[in-house]
Amino acid sequence: MRKPSLVMTFPTTAAAMSCEELCGKRGLGGRMIPVPAQISAGCGLAWKAAPEDRGAYEAALSEAGVPFEAMTVVELLEFVR
């Protein structure tokens, strides 16, 4: 089943890893994924999260000085276990 997801892309792998660390410290949900084929990015990693949390991510990344390229909502496959 496809589901809308917020995909954040980064200019460097270091920025992507900083996002992962920041989200873990602040309890923001999401996970690291390979950049989906529908998007182009500076590095091959992206952060996937719920679209309704976009504002929280923009604020957290800006406040921490973590650079990101774009935040895009993309329909991604979700696997149910």
Short mmCIF file of N, CA, C and O in Angstrom, two decimals:
data_model
loop_
_atom_site.label_atom_id
_atom_site.label_comp_id
_atom_site.label_asym_id
_atom_site.label_seq_id
_atom_site.Cartn_x
_atom_site.Cartn_y
_atom_site.Cartn_z
N MET A 1 0.84 -1.17 0.00
CA MET A 1 0.00 0.00 0.00
C MET A 1 0.89 1.24 0.00
O MET A 1 1.85 1.32 0.75
N ARG A 2 0.56 2.21 -0.86
CA ARG A 2 1.33 3.46 -0.90
C ARG A 2 0.72 4.45 0.09
O ARG A 2 -0.49 4.52 0.25
N LYS A 3 1.63 5.21 0.71
CA LYS A 3 1.21 6.15 1.74
C LYS A 3 2.05 7.43 1.60
O LYS A 3 3.26 7.34 1.36
N PRO A 4 1.46 8.62 1.75
CA PRO A 4 2.26 9.85 1.67
C PRO A 4 3.28 9.90 2.81
O PRO A 4 2.94 9.63 3.96
N SER A 5 4.51 10.25 2.44
CA SER A 5 5.58 10.37 3.43
C SER A 5 6.36 11.64 3.15
O SER A 5 6.56 12.03 2.00
N LEU A 6 6.81 12.28 4.23
CA LEU A 6 7.69 13.44 4.10
C LEU A 6 9.11 12.92 3.93
O LEU A 6 9.58 12.15 4.77
N VAL A 7 9.76 13.30 2.85
CA VAL A 7 11.14 12.87 2.59
C VAL A 7 12.04 14.10 2.60
O VAL A 7 11.83 15.03 1.82
N MET A 8 13.01 14.10 3.51
CA MET A 8 13.97 15.20 3.62
C MET A 8 15.28 14.77 2.99
O MET A 8 15.78 13.69 3.31
N THR A 9 15.82 15.61 2.12
CA THR A 9 17.09 15.29 1.48
C THR A 9 18.17 16.25 1.98
O THR A 9 17.87 17.36 2.43
N PHE A 10 19.41 15.81 1.83
CA PHE A 10 20.53 16.53 2.42
C PHE A 10 21.66 16.70 1.40
O PHE A 10 21.84 15.85 0.53
N PRO A 11 22.46 17.78 1.57
CA PRO A 11 23.55 18.00 0.62
C PRO A 11 24.73 17.05 0.84
O PRO A 11 25.50 16.80 -0.09
N THR A 12 24.87 16.54 2.06
CA THR A 12 26.00 15.66 2.37
C THR A 12 25.54 14.52 3.29
O THR A 12 24.52 14.64 3.98
N THR A 13 26.32 13.47 3.31
CA THR A 13 26.03 12.36 4.21
C THR A 13 26.16 12.80 5.67
O THR A 13 25.39 12.37 6.53
N ALA A 14 27.11 13.69 5.95
CA ALA A 14 27.28 14.20 7.31
C ALA A 14 26.02 14.91 7.79
O ALA A 14 25.62 14.77 8.95
N ALA A 15 25.38 15.69 6.91
CA ALA A 15 24.14 16.38 7.27
C ALA A 15 23.03 15.37 7.55
O ALA A 15 22.25 15.54 8.49
N ALA A 16 22.95 14.32 6.73
CA ALA A 16 21.93 13.29 6.95
C ALA A 16 22.14 12.60 8.30
O ALA A 16 21.18 12.37 9.05
N MET A 17 23.39 12.31 8.62
CA MET A 17 23.68 11.67 9.91
C MET A 17 23.39 12.61 11.08
O MET A 17 22.93 12.19 12.14
N SER A 18 23.63 13.90 10.89
CA SER A 18 23.31 14.88 11.93
C SER A 18 21.81 14.93 12.17
O SER A 18 21.35 15.06 13.31
N CYS A 19 21.03 14.84 11.10
CA CYS A 19 19.57 14.81 11.23
C CYS A 19 19.14 13.59 12.04
O CYS A 19 18.30 13.71 12.94
N GLU A 20 19.71 12.45 11.72
CA GLU A 20 19.35 11.22 12.45
C GLU A 20 19.66 11.37 13.94
O GLU A 20 18.83 11.02 14.79
N GLU A 21 20.82 11.91 14.26
CA GLU A 21 21.20 12.10 15.66
C GLU A 21 20.27 13.09 16.34
O GLU A 21 19.79 12.86 17.47
N LEU A 22 19.98 14.21 15.67
CA LEU A 22 19.09 15.24 16.22
C LEU A 22 17.69 14.67 16.49
O LEU A 22 17.11 14.91 17.55
N CYS A 23 17.16 13.95 15.53
CA CYS A 23 15.81 13.39 15.68
C CYS A 23 15.77 12.39 16.84
O CYS A 23 14.79 12.34 17.59
N GLY A 24 16.83 11.62 17.01
CA GLY A 24 16.88 10.68 18.12
C GLY A 24 16.89 11.39 19.46
O GLY A 24 16.19 11.01 20.38
N LYS A 25 17.69 12.47 19.56
CA LYS A 25 17.78 13.22 20.82
C LYS A 25 16.48 13.92 21.16
O LYS A 25 16.13 14.05 22.32
N ARG A 26 15.77 14.41 20.14
CA ARG A 26 14.53 15.16 20.38
C ARG A 26 13.27 14.30 20.34
O ARG A 26 12.17 14.81 20.48
N GLY A 27 13.43 13.03 20.10
CA GLY A 27 12.28 12.15 20.06
C GLY A 27 11.39 12.33 18.85
O GLY A 27 10.20 11.99 18.88
N LEU A 28 11.95 12.86 17.76
CA LEU A 28 11.18 13.02 16.53
C LEU A 28 11.19 11.68 15.78
O LEU A 28 12.24 11.07 15.62
N GLY A 29 10.05 11.26 15.33
CA GLY A 29 9.95 9.99 14.64
C GLY A 29 10.55 10.03 13.24
O GLY A 29 10.89 11.09 12.73
N GLY A 30 10.67 8.87 12.66
CA GLY A 30 11.18 8.77 11.30
C GLY A 30 12.34 7.80 11.22
O GLY A 30 12.72 7.20 12.23
N ARG A 31 12.86 7.68 10.01
CA ARG A 31 14.00 6.79 9.83
C ARG A 31 14.76 7.15 8.57
O ARG A 31 14.22 7.79 7.66
N MET A 32 16.02 6.73 8.52
CA MET A 32 16.87 6.97 7.36
C MET A 32 16.50 5.99 6.26
O MET A 32 16.28 4.80 6.54
N ILE A 33 16.41 6.50 5.04
CA ILE A 33 16.11 5.65 3.88
C ILE A 33 17.01 6.06 2.72
O ILE A 33 17.55 7.17 2.72
N PRO A 34 17.18 5.20 1.72
CA PRO A 34 17.85 5.63 0.50
C PRO A 34 16.96 6.67 -0.21
O PRO A 34 15.73 6.60 -0.10
N VAL A 35 17.55 7.61 -0.91
CA VAL A 35 16.75 8.62 -1.61
C VAL A 35 15.87 7.92 -2.64
O VAL A 35 16.37 7.15 -3.47
N PRO A 36 14.55 8.16 -2.59
CA PRO A 36 13.64 7.52 -3.57
C PRO A 36 13.97 7.97 -5.00
O PRO A 36 14.48 9.08 -5.20
N ALA A 37 13.66 7.13 -5.96
CA ALA A 37 13.98 7.41 -7.36
C ALA A 37 13.30 8.67 -7.89
O ALA A 37 13.80 9.31 -8.80
N GLN A 38 12.17 9.06 -7.28
CA GLN A 38 11.42 10.24 -7.74
C GLN A 38 12.11 11.55 -7.39
O GLN A 38 11.72 12.62 -7.87
N ILE A 39 13.15 11.50 -6.55
CA ILE A 39 13.80 12.71 -6.03
C ILE A 39 15.29 12.64 -6.37
O ILE A 39 15.88 11.57 -6.37
N SER A 40 15.89 13.81 -6.60
CA SER A 40 17.35 13.84 -6.73
C SER A 40 17.90 14.61 -5.53
O SER A 40 17.26 15.51 -5.00
N ALA A 41 19.08 14.21 -5.08
CA ALA A 41 19.67 14.83 -3.88
C ALA A 41 21.18 14.75 -3.96
O ALA A 41 21.75 13.97 -4.72
N GLY A 42 21.82 15.59 -3.12
CA GLY A 42 23.27 15.66 -3.08
C GLY A 42 23.92 14.40 -2.54
O GLY A 42 25.00 14.03 -2.94
N CYS A 43 23.24 13.73 -1.62
CA CYS A 43 23.76 12.46 -1.11
C CYS A 43 22.68 11.40 -1.26
O CYS A 43 21.55 11.70 -1.59
N GLY A 44 23.02 10.19 -1.03
CA GLY A 44 22.09 9.09 -1.28
C GLY A 44 21.17 8.76 -0.11
O GLY A 44 20.40 7.81 -0.18
N LEU A 45 21.25 9.55 0.95
CA LEU A 45 20.42 9.28 2.13
C LEU A 45 19.33 10.33 2.30
O LEU A 45 19.52 11.49 1.96
N ALA A 46 18.20 9.90 2.85
CA ALA A 46 17.09 10.81 3.13
C ALA A 46 16.46 10.40 4.45
O ALA A 46 16.66 9.28 4.92
N TRP A 47 15.70 11.32 5.04
CA TRP A 47 14.98 11.02 6.27
C TRP A 47 13.50 10.97 5.93
O TRP A 47 12.96 11.87 5.30
N LYS A 48 12.83 9.89 6.32
CA LYS A 48 11.41 9.70 6.05
C LYS A 48 10.64 9.92 7.35
O LYS A 48 11.00 9.39 8.40
N ALA A 49 9.56 10.71 7.24
CA ALA A 49 8.74 11.01 8.42
C ALA A 49 7.30 11.24 8.00
O ALA A 49 6.97 11.21 6.81
N ALA A 50 6.44 11.48 8.97
CA ALA A 50 5.04 11.77 8.69
C ALA A 50 4.90 13.19 8.14
O ALA A 50 5.49 14.12 8.69
N PRO A 51 4.12 13.38 7.07
CA PRO A 51 3.98 14.71 6.46
C PRO A 51 3.46 15.77 7.43
O PRO A 51 3.85 16.93 7.35
N GLU A 52 2.61 15.38 8.38
CA GLU A 52 2.04 16.37 9.30
C GLU A 52 3.07 16.91 10.29
O GLU A 52 2.82 17.91 10.96
N ASP A 53 4.25 16.32 10.35
CA ASP A 53 5.30 16.78 11.27
C ASP A 53 6.31 17.71 10.61
O ASP A 53 7.33 18.05 11.20
N ARG A 54 6.03 18.15 9.39
CA ARG A 54 6.96 18.98 8.64
C ARG A 54 7.44 20.20 9.43
O ARG A 54 8.62 20.52 9.47
N GLY A 55 6.54 20.92 10.05
CA GLY A 55 6.90 22.13 10.80
C GLY A 55 7.89 21.84 11.91
O GLY A 55 8.83 22.62 12.14
N ALA A 56 7.69 20.74 12.61
CA ALA A 56 8.58 20.38 13.71
C ALA A 56 9.99 20.08 13.19
O ALA A 56 10.99 20.48 13.81
N TYR A 57 10.07 19.42 12.03
CA TYR A 57 11.39 19.12 11.45
C TYR A 57 12.08 20.37 10.95
O TYR A 57 13.27 20.55 11.15
N GLU A 58 11.32 21.25 10.29
CA GLU A 58 11.92 22.49 9.79
C GLU A 58 12.49 23.30 10.96
O GLU A 58 13.60 23.81 10.87
N ALA A 59 11.72 23.41 12.04
CA ALA A 59 12.18 24.17 13.21
C ALA A 59 13.41 23.53 13.84
O ALA A 59 14.38 24.22 14.15
N ALA A 60 13.37 22.22 14.03
CA ALA A 60 14.48 21.53 14.69
C ALA A 60 15.76 21.60 13.86
O ALA A 60 16.84 21.89 14.40
N LEU A 61 15.66 21.37 12.56
CA LEU A 61 16.85 21.41 11.71
C LEU A 61 17.43 22.82 11.62
O LEU A 61 18.64 23.00 11.68
N SER A 62 16.56 23.81 11.49
CA SER A 62 17.03 25.20 11.42
C SER A 62 17.69 25.62 12.72
O SER A 62 18.76 26.24 12.71
N GLU A 63 17.05 25.29 13.83
CA GLU A 63 17.60 25.66 15.14
C GLU A 63 18.95 25.02 15.38
O GLU A 63 19.86 25.64 15.93
N ALA A 64 19.13 23.79 14.95
CA ALA A 64 20.39 23.07 15.17
C ALA A 64 21.42 23.36 14.08
O ALA A 64 22.56 22.91 14.18
N GLY A 65 21.02 24.08 13.03
CA GLY A 65 21.95 24.39 11.95
C GLY A 65 22.29 23.21 11.06
O GLY A 65 23.35 23.17 10.45
N VAL A 66 21.37 22.26 10.96
CA VAL A 66 21.58 21.09 10.09
C VAL A 66 21.05 21.45 8.70
O VAL A 66 19.85 21.71 8.54
N PRO A 67 21.93 21.49 7.69
CA PRO A 67 21.47 21.86 6.35
C PRO A 67 20.66 20.74 5.69
O PRO A 67 20.99 19.57 5.85
N PHE A 68 19.61 21.12 5.00
CA PHE A 68 18.86 20.15 4.20
C PHE A 68 18.55 20.78 2.85
O PHE A 68 18.54 22.00 2.71
N GLU A 69 18.35 19.93 1.86
CA GLU A 69 18.09 20.43 0.51
C GLU A 69 16.61 20.70 0.29
O GLU A 69 16.22 21.72 -0.24
N ALA A 70 15.78 19.72 0.65
CA ALA A 70 14.35 19.85 0.37
C ALA A 70 13.55 18.94 1.28
O ALA A 70 14.07 17.98 1.85
N MET A 71 12.27 19.30 1.44
CA MET A 71 11.30 18.44 2.11
C MET A 71 10.18 18.24 1.11
O MET A 71 9.54 19.20 0.69
N THR A 72 9.98 16.99 0.72
CA THR A 72 9.02 16.66 -0.32
C THR A 72 8.10 15.56 0.16
O THR A 72 8.54 14.61 0.80
N VAL A 73 6.81 15.68 -0.15
CA VAL A 73 5.88 14.60 0.18
C VAL A 73 5.80 13.68 -1.04
O VAL A 73 5.54 14.12 -2.16
N VAL A 74 6.08 12.40 -0.79
CA VAL A 74 6.15 11.39 -1.84
C VAL A 74 5.32 10.19 -1.41
O VAL A 74 5.31 9.83 -0.23
N GLU A 75 4.63 9.58 -2.36
CA GLU A 75 3.89 8.34 -2.08
C GLU A 75 4.90 7.19 -2.07
O GLU A 75 5.52 6.91 -3.09
N LEU A 76 5.08 6.56 -0.91
CA LEU A 76 6.02 5.44 -0.79
C LEU A 76 5.29 4.19 -0.35
O LEU A 76 4.28 4.26 0.36
N LEU A 77 5.82 3.06 -0.75
CA LEU A 77 5.25 1.79 -0.33
C LEU A 77 5.45 1.58 1.16
O LEU A 77 6.52 1.85 1.70
N GLU A 78 4.42 1.13 1.83
CA GLU A 78 4.49 0.78 3.25
C GLU A 78 4.23 -0.71 3.36
O GLU A 78 3.26 -1.22 2.78
N PHE A 79 5.07 -1.40 4.07
CA PHE A 79 4.90 -2.82 4.26
C PHE A 79 4.31 -3.07 5.64
O PHE A 79 4.78 -2.53 6.63
N VAL A 80 3.28 -3.88 5.68
CA VAL A 80 2.63 -4.21 6.95
C VAL A 80 3.14 -5.57 7.39
O VAL A 80 3.17 -6.52 6.62
N ARG A 81 3.58 -5.64 8.63
CA ARG A 81 4.10 -6.91 9.16
C ARG A 81 3.00 -7.69 9.83
O ARG A 81 2.11 -7.24 10.39
#
